Backbone as ProteinMPNN parsed JSONL, in Angstrom:
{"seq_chain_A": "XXXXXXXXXXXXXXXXXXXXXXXXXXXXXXXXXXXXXXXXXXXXXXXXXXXXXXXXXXXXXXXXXXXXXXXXXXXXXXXXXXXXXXXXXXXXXXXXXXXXXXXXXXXXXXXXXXXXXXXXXXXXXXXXXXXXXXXXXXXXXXXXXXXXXXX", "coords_chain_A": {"N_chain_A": [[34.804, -16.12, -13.259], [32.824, -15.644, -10.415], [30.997, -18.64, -8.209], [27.692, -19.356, -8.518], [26.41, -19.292, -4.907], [24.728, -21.432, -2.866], [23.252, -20.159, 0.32], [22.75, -22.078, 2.63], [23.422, -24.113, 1.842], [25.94, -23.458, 1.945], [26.93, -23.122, 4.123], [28.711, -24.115, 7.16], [27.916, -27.601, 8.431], [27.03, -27.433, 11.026], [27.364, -24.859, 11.68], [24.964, -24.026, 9.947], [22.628, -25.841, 10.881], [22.458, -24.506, 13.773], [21.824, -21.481, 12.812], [19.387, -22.578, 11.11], [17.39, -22.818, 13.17], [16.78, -20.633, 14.09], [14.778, -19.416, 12.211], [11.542, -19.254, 10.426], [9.056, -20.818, 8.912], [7.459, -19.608, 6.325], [5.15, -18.056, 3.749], [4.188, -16.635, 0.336], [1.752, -15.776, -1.742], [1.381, -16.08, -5.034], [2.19, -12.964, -7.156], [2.372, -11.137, -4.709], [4.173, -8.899, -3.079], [6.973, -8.578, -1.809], [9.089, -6.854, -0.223], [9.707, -3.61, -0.461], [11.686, -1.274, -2.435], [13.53, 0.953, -0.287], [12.084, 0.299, 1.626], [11.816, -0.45, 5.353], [15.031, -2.951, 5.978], [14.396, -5.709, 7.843], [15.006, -8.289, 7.596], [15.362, -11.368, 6.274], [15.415, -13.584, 3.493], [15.641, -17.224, 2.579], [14.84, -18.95, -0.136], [12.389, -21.484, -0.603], [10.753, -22.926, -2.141], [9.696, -21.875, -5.399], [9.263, -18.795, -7.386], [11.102, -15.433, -6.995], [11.261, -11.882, -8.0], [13.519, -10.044, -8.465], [13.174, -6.085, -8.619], [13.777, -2.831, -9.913], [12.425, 0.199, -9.495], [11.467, 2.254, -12.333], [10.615, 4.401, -12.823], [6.915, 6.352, -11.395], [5.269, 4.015, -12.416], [6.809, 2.565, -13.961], [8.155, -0.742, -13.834], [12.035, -2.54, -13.645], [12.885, -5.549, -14.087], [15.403, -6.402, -12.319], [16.722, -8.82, -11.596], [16.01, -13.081, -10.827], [15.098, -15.39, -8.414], [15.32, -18.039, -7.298], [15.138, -21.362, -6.164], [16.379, -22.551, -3.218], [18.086, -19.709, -2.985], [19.398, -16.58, -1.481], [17.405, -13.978, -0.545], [17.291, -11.195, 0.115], [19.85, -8.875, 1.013], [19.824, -6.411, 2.381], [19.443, -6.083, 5.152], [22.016, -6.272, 6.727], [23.811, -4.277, 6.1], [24.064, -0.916, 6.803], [22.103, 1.821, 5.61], [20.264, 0.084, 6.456], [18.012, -0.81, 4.453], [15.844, -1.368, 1.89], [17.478, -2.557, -1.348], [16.402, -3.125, -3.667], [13.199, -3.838, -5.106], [10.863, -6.358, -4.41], [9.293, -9.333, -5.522], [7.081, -11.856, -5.704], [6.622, -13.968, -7.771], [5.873, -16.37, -8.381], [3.808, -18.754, -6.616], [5.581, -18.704, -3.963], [7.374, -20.471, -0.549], [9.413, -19.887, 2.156], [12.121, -19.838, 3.679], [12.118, -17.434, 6.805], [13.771, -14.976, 8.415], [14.636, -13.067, 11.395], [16.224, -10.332, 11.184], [17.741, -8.841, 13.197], [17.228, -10.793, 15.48], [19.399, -12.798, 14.052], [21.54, -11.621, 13.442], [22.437, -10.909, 16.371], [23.227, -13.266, 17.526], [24.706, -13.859, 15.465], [26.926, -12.274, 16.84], [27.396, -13.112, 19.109], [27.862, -16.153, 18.372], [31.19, -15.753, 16.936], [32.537, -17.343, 14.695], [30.366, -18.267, 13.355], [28.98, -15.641, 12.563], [30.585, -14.755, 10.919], [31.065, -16.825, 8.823], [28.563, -16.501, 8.084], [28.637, -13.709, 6.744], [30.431, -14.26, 4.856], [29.651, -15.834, 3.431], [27.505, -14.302, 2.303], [28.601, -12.004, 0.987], [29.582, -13.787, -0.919], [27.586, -14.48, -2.386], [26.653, -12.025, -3.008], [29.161, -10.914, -4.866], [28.84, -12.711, -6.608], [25.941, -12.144, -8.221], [27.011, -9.245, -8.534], [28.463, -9.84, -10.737], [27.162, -10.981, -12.81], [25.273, -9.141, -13.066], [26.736, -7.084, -14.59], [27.329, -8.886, -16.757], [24.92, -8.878, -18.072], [24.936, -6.274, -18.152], [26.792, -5.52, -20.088], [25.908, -6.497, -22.204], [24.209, -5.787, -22.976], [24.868, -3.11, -24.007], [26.05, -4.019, -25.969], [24.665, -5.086, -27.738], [23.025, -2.442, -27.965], [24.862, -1.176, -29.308], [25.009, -2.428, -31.454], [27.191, -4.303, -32.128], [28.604, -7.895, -32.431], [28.366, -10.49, -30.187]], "CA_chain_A": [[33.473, -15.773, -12.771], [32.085, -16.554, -9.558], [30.16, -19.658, -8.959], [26.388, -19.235, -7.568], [26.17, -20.799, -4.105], [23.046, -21.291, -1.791], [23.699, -19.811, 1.722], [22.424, -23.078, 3.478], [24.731, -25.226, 1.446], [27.502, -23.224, 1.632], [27.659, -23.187, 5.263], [29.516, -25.729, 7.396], [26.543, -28.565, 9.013], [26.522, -27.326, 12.791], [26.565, -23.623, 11.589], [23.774, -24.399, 9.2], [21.96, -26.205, 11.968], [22.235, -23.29, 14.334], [20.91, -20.487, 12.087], [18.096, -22.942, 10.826], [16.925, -22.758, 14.572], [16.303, -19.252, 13.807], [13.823, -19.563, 10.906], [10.526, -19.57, 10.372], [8.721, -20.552, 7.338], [6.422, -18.644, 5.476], [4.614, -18.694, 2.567], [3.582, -15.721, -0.245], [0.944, -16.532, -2.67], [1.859, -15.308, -6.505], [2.03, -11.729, -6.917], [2.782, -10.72, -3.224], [5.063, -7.763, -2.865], [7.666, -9.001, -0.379], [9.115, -5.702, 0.205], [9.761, -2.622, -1.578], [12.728, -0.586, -2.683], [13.658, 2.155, 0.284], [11.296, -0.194, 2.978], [12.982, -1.057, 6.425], [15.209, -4.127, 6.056], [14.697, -5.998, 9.305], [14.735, -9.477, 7.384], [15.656, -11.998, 5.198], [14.427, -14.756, 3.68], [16.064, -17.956, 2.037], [13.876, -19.837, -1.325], [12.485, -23.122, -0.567], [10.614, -23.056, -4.024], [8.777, -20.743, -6.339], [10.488, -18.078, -7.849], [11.072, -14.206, -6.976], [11.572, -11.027, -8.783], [13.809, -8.728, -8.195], [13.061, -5.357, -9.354], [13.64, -1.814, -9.456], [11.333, 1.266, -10.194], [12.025, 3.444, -12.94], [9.251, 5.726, -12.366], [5.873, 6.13, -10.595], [4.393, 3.564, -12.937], [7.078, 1.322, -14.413], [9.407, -1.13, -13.094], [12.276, -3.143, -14.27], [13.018, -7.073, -13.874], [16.872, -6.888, -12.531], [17.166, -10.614, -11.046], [15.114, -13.84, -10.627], [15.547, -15.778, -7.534], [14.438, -19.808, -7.228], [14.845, -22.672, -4.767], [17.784, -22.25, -2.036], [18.819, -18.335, -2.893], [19.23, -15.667, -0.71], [16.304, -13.224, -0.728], [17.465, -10.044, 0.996], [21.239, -9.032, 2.72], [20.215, -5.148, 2.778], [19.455, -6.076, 6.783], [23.666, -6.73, 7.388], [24.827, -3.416, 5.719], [23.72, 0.841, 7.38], [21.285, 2.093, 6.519], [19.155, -1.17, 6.345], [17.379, -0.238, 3.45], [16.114, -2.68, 0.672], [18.09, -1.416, -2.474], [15.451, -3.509, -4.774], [11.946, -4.896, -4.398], [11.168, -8.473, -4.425], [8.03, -9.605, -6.046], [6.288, -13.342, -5.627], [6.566, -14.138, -9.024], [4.665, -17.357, -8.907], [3.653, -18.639, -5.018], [6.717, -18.653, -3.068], [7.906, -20.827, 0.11], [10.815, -19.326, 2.435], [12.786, -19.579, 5.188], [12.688, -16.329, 7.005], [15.242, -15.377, 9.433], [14.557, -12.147, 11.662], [17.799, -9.808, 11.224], [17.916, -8.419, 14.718], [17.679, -11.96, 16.245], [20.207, -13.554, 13.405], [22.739, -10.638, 14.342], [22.98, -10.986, 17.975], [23.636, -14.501, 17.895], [26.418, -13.673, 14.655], [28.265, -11.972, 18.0], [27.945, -14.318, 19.829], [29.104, -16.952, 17.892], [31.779, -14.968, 15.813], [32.47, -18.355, 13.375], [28.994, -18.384, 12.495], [28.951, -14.434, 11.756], [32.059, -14.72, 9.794], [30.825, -17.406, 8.025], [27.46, -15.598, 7.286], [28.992, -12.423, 5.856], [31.186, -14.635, 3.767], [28.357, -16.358, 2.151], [26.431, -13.513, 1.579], [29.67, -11.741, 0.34], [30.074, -14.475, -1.814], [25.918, -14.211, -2.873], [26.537, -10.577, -4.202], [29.969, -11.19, -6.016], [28.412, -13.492, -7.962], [24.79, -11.268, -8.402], [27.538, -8.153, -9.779], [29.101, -10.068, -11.942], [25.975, -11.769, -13.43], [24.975, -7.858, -13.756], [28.183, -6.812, -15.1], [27.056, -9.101, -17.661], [23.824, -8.498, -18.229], [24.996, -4.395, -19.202], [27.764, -5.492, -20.762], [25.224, -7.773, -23.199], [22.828, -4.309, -23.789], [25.686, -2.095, -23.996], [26.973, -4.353, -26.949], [23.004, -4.784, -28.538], [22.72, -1.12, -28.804], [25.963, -0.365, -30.365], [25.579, -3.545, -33.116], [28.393, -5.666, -31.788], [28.165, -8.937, -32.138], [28.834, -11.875, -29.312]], "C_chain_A": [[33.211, -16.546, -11.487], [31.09, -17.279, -9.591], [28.802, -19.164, -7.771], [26.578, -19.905, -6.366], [24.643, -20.199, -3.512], [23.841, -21.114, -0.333], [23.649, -21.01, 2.508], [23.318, -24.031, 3.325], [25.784, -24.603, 1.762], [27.889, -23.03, 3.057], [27.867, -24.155, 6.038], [28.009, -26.212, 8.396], [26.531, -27.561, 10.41], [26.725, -25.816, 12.731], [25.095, -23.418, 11.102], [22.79, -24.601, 9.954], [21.564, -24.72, 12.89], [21.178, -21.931, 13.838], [19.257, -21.072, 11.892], [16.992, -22.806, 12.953], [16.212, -21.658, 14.65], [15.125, -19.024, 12.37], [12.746, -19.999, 11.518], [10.009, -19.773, 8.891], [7.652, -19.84, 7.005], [6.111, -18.689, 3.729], [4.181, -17.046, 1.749], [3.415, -16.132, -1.626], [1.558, -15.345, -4.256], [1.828, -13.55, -6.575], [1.941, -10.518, -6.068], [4.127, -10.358, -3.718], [5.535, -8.107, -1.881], [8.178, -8.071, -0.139], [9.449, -4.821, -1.137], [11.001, -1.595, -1.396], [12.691, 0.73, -1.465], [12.917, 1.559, 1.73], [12.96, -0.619, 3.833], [13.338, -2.812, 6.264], [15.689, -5.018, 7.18], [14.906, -7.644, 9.168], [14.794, -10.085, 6.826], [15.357, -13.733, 4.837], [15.611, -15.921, 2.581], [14.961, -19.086, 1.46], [14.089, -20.751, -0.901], [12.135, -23.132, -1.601], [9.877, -21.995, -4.215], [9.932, -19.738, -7.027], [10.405, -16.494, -7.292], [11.678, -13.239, -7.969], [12.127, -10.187, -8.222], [14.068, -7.27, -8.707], [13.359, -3.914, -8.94], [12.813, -0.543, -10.375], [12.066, 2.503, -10.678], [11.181, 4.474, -12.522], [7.704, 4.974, -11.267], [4.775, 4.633, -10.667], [5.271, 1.847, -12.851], [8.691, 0.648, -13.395], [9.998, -1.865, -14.033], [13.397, -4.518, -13.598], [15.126, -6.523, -13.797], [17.264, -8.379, -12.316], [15.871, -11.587, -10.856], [15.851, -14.829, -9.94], [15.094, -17.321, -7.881], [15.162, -20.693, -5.732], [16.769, -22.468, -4.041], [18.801, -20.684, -2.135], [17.842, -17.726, -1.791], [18.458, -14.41, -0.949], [16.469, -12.125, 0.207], [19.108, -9.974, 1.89], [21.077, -7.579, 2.588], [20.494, -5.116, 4.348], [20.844, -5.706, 7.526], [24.081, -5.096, 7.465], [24.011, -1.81, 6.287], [23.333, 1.154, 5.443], [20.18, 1.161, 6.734], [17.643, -0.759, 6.053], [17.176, -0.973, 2.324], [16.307, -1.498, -0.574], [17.071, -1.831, -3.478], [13.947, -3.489, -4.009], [11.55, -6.159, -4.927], [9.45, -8.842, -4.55], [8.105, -10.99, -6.717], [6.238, -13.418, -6.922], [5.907, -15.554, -9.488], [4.665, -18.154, -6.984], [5.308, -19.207, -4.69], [6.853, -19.432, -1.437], [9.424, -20.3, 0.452], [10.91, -19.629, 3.899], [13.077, -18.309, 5.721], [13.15, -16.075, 8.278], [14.966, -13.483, 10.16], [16.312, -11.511, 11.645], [18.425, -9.751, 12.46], [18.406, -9.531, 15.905], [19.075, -12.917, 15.636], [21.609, -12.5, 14.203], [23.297, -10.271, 15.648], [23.337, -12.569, 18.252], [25.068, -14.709, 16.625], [27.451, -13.346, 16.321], [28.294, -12.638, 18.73], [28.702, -15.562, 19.579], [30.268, -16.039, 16.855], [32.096, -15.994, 14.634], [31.642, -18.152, 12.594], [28.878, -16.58, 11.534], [30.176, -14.442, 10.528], [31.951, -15.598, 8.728], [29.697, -17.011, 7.222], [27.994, -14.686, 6.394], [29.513, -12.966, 4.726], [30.41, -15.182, 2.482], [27.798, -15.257, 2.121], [27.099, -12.296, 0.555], [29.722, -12.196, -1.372], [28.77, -14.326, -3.134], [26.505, -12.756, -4.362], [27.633, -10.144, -5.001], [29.541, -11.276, -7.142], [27.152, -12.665, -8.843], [26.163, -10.165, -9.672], [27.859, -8.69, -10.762], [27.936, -10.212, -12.896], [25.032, -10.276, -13.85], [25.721, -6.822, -14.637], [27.707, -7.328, -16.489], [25.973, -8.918, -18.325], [24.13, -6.772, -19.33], [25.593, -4.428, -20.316], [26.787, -6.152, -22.587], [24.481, -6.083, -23.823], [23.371, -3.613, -24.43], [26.215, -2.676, -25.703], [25.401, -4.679, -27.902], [22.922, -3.67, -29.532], [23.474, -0.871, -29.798], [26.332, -1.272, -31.397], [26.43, -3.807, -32.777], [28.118, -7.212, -31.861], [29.259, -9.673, -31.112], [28.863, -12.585, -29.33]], "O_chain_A": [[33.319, -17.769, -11.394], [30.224, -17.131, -10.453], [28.914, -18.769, -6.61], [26.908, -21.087, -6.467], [23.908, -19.218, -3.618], [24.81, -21.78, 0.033], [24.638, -21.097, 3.235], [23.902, -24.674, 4.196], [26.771, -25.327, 1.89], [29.07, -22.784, 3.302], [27.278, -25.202, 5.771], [27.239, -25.413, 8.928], [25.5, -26.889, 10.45], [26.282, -25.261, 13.736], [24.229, -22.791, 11.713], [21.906, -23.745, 9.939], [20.569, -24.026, 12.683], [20.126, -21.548, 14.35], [18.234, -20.492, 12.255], [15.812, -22.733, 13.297], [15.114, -21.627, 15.207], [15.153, -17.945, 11.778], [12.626, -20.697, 12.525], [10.383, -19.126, 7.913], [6.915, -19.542, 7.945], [6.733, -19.227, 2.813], [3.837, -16.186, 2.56], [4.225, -16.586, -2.434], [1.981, -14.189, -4.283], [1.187, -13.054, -5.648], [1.619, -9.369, -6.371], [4.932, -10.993, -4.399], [4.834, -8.085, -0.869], [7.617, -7.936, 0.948], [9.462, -5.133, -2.327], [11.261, -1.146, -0.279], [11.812, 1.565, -1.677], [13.077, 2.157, 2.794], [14.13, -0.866, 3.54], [12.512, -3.721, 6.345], [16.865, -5.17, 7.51], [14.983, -8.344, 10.177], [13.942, -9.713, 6.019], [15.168, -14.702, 5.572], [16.385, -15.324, 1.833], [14.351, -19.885, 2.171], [15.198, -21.227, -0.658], [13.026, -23.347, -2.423], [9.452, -21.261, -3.323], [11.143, -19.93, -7.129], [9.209, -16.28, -7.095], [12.536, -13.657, -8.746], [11.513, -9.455, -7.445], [15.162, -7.111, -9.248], [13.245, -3.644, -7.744], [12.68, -0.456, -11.595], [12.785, 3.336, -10.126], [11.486, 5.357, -11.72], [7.488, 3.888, -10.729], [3.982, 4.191, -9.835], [4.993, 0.767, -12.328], [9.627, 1.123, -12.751], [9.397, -2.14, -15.071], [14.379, -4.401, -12.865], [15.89, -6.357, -14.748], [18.145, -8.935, -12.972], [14.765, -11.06, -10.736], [16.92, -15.256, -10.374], [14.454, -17.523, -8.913], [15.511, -20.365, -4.598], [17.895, -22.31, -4.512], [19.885, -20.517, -1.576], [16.7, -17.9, -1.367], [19.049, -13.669, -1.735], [15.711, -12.138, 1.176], [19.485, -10.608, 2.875], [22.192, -7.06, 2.646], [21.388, -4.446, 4.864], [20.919, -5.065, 8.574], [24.549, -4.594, 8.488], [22.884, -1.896, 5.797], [23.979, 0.851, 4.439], [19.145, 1.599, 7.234], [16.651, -0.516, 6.74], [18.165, -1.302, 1.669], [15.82, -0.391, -0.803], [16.759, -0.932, -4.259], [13.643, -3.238, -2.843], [12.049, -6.788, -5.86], [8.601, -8.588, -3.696], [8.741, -11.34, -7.711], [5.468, -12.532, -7.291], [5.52, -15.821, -10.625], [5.641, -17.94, -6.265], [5.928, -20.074, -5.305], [6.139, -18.697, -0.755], [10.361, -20.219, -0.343], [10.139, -19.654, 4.859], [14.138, -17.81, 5.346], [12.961, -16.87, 9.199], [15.136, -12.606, 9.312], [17.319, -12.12, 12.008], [19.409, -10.408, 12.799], [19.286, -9.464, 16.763], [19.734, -13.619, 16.403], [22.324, -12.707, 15.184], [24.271, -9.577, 15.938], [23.743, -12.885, 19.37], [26.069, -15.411, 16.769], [28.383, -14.026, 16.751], [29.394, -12.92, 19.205], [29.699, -15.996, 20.157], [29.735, -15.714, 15.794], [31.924, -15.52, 13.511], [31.803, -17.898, 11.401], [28.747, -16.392, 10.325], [30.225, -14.015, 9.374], [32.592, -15.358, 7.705], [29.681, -17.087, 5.993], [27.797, -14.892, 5.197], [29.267, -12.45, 3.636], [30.474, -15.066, 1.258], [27.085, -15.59, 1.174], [26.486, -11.752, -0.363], [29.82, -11.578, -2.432], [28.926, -14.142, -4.341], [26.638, -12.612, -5.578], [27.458, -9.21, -5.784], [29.601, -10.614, -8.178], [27.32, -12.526, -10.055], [26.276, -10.212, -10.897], [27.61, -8.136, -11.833], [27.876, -9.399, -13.819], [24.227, -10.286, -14.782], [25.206, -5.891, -15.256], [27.623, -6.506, -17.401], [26.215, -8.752, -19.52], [23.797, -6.359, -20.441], [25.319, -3.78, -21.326], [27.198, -6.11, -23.746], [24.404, -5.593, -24.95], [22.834, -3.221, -25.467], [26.68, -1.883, -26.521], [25.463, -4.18, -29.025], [22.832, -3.576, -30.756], [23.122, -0.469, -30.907], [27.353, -1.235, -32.083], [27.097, -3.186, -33.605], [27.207, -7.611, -31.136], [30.486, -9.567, -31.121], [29.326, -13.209, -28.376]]}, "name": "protein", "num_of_chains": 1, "seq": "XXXXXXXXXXXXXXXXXXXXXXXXXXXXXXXXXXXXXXXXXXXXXXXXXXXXXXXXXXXXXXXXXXXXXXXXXXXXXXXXXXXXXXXXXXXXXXXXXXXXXXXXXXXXXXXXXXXXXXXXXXXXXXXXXXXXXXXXXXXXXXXXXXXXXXX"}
């Protein structure tokens, strides 16, 4: 299994540095809708504390809890990948602190430095490894519920 990392830690000091240059912080009070499933993803944010939800909508009404974010995860990489489109939505789940990082400006300075981009993708690579698996398990846990198996 892959191991969780935090994007900030996991990149080397004087990339780290660099990117943080690019941040702003921001703040969303409990129950703030940080974006929504199908919105434009121009942006991404990295947990200083609180926690987030990440969810997706079964219907008009109901939604359902796939992930819960906390202090130093990555909060958004639809921005990187066509058609930059958030695949979830991300809901303040108790007030929230973040580092957020415009895409547009983070991605023109990836080409410029190519280390730093190469090192980004890798961590965020590495981010949603770990996320499938950790959903992998998750089905695998329901899948074996329904059908009376025990684990």
């Amino acid at each position: 299994m892959t191991k969780a990392i935090k994007l900030l830690t996991a990149l080397p000091h004087h990339q780290r540095e660099r990117l943080m240059t690019l941040a702003r912080e921001v703040y969303f009070p409990e129950d703030t809708r940080i974006f929504e499933s199908g919105g434009h993803a121009d942006r991404f944010w990295v947990v200083r504390s609180g926690a987030v939800s990440l969810d997706q909508r079964l219907n008009e009404v109901q939604r359902i809890t796939v992930a819960g974010l906390g202090a130093g995860d990555l909060l958004g990489w639809s921005w990187l990948f066509p058609p930059y489109e958030w695949d979830f939505g991300a809901l303040a789940f108790t007030p929230v602190r973040a580092y957020e990082f415009d895409a547009a400006t983070v991605l023109k300075v990836c080409e410029a430095d190519t280390a730093l981009g190469l090192s980004l993708v890798r961590c965020v690579a590495e981010v949603l490894a770990h996320r499938l698996e950790m959903t992998r398990g998750q089905l695998m846990e329901q899948y074996a519920i329904r059908r009376g198996f025990v684990l």
